[in-house]
Amino acid sequence: MSATAQAADSPLSDKQRRILEYLQSNADEQTYFKSRLIGDELGLSAKEVGTNMTAIASGDHDIDVEKWGYSSSTTWMVEA
């Protein structure tokens, strides 16, 4: 299923879909993502990213997301 088709069937908000698409696009090259850096890439605050990551982490989206650390910004471990 393509990311576009998945997004259309998903109960995620627009911000959550944008974060999910970013993670899916980069998960093959990177495992750890800081909320602050995701926010910088997507024009969101670190707080907005962190708030929306819980919906992604608790959903079934072909990636595993786990809160990993808190130093200088919440870090998320993402496995595709």
mmCIF file of C-alpha atoms in Angstrom:
data_model
loop_
_atom_site.group_PDB
_atom_site.id
_atom_site.type_symbol
_atom_site.label_atom_id
_atom_site.label_comp_id
_atom_site.label_asym_id
_atom_site.label_seq_id
_atom_site.Cartn_x
_atom_site.Cartn_y
_atom_site.Cartn_z
ATOM 1 C CA MET A 1 0.000 0.000 0.000
ATOM 2 C CA SER A 2 1.393 3.413 -0.871
ATOM 3 C CA ALA A 3 1.848 6.124 1.731
ATOM 4 C CA THR A 4 -0.853 8.183 0.003
ATOM 5 C CA ALA A 5 -3.404 5.349 0.115
ATOM 6 C CA GLN A 6 -2.457 4.593 3.707
ATOM 7 C CA ALA A 7 -2.910 8.251 4.671
ATOM 8 C CA ALA A 8 -6.372 8.335 3.104
ATOM 9 C CA ASP A 9 -7.492 5.308 5.160
ATOM 10 C CA SER A 10 -5.838 6.485 8.365
ATOM 11 C CA PRO A 11 -7.554 8.315 11.235
ATOM 12 C CA LEU A 12 -4.422 10.472 11.643
ATOM 13 C CA SER A 13 -4.521 14.254 11.546
ATOM 14 C CA ASP A 14 -2.654 16.198 8.870
ATOM 15 C CA LYS A 15 0.300 16.855 11.214
ATOM 16 C CA GLN A 16 0.438 13.187 12.198
ATOM 17 C CA ARG A 17 0.392 12.091 8.540
ATOM 18 C CA ARG A 18 3.224 14.521 7.740
ATOM 19 C CA ILE A 19 5.312 13.188 10.642
ATOM 20 C CA LEU A 20 4.569 9.578 9.675
ATOM 21 C CA GLU A 21 5.537 10.197 6.041
ATOM 22 C CA TYR A 22 8.773 11.863 7.192
ATOM 23 C CA LEU A 23 9.623 8.907 9.420
ATOM 24 C CA GLN A 24 8.783 6.364 6.714
ATOM 25 C CA SER A 25 10.953 8.255 4.215
ATOM 26 C CA ASN A 26 13.952 8.374 6.546
ATOM 27 C CA ALA A 27 13.688 5.209 8.674
ATOM 28 C CA ASP A 28 15.889 3.172 6.303
ATOM 29 C CA GLU A 29 18.784 5.595 6.789
ATOM 30 C CA GLN A 30 18.260 6.629 10.408
ATOM 31 C CA THR A 31 17.018 4.939 13.597
ATOM 32 C CA TYR A 32 16.881 7.757 16.167
ATOM 33 C CA PHE A 33 14.938 10.980 15.589
ATOM 34 C CA LYS A 34 14.775 14.018 17.860
ATOM 35 C CA SER A 35 11.434 15.823 18.084
ATOM 36 C CA ARG A 36 13.222 19.148 17.633
ATOM 37 C CA LEU A 37 14.871 18.055 14.382
ATOM 38 C CA ILE A 38 11.671 16.523 12.980
ATOM 39 C CA GLY A 39 9.939 19.788 13.810
ATOM 40 C CA ASP A 40 12.639 21.808 12.059
ATOM 41 C CA GLU A 41 12.174 19.710 8.899
ATOM 42 C CA LEU A 42 8.365 19.970 8.934
ATOM 43 C CA GLY A 43 7.843 23.489 10.266
ATOM 44 C CA LEU A 44 6.459 22.278 13.604
ATOM 45 C CA SER A 45 7.547 22.823 17.186
ATOM 46 C CA ALA A 46 9.194 20.000 19.143
ATOM 47 C CA LYS A 47 6.129 20.009 21.406
ATOM 48 C CA GLU A 48 3.786 19.541 18.429
ATOM 49 C CA VAL A 49 5.905 16.633 17.215
ATOM 50 C CA GLY A 50 5.973 14.978 20.628
ATOM 51 C CA THR A 51 2.233 15.375 21.117
ATOM 52 C CA ASN A 52 1.486 13.843 17.723
ATOM 53 C CA MET A 53 4.054 11.041 17.937
ATOM 54 C CA THR A 54 1.963 9.231 20.556
ATOM 55 C CA ALA A 55 -0.796 8.614 17.979
ATOM 56 C CA ILE A 56 1.775 7.299 15.523
ATOM 57 C CA ALA A 57 3.465 5.130 18.154
ATOM 58 C CA SER A 58 0.175 3.587 19.266
ATOM 59 C CA GLY A 59 -1.129 2.958 15.735
ATOM 60 C CA ASP A 60 -0.423 0.257 13.163
ATOM 61 C CA HIS A 61 1.600 2.105 10.522
ATOM 62 C CA ASP A 62 4.260 -0.344 9.267
ATOM 63 C CA ILE A 63 6.862 1.257 11.543
ATOM 64 C CA ASP A 64 7.627 0.819 15.230
ATOM 65 C CA VAL A 65 8.055 4.007 17.245
ATOM 66 C CA GLU A 66 9.327 4.037 20.818
ATOM 67 C CA LYS A 67 10.098 6.990 23.079
ATOM 68 C CA TRP A 68 13.816 6.629 23.744
ATOM 69 C CA GLY A 69 15.347 9.587 25.562
ATOM 70 C CA TYR A 70 14.874 13.159 26.739
ATOM 71 C CA SER A 71 18.262 14.905 26.472
ATOM 72 C CA SER A 72 17.893 18.284 24.732
ATOM 73 C CA SER A 73 14.692 17.031 23.043
ATOM 74 C CA THR A 74 12.721 13.811 23.136
ATOM 75 C CA THR A 75 14.377 11.152 21.017
ATOM 76 C CA TRP A 76 12.330 8.492 19.248
ATOM 77 C CA MET A 77 13.615 5.108 18.095
ATOM 78 C CA VAL A 78 12.007 4.214 14.771
ATOM 79 C CA GLU A 79 12.259 0.863 13.022
ATOM 80 C CA ALA A 80 10.754 0.257 9.610
#
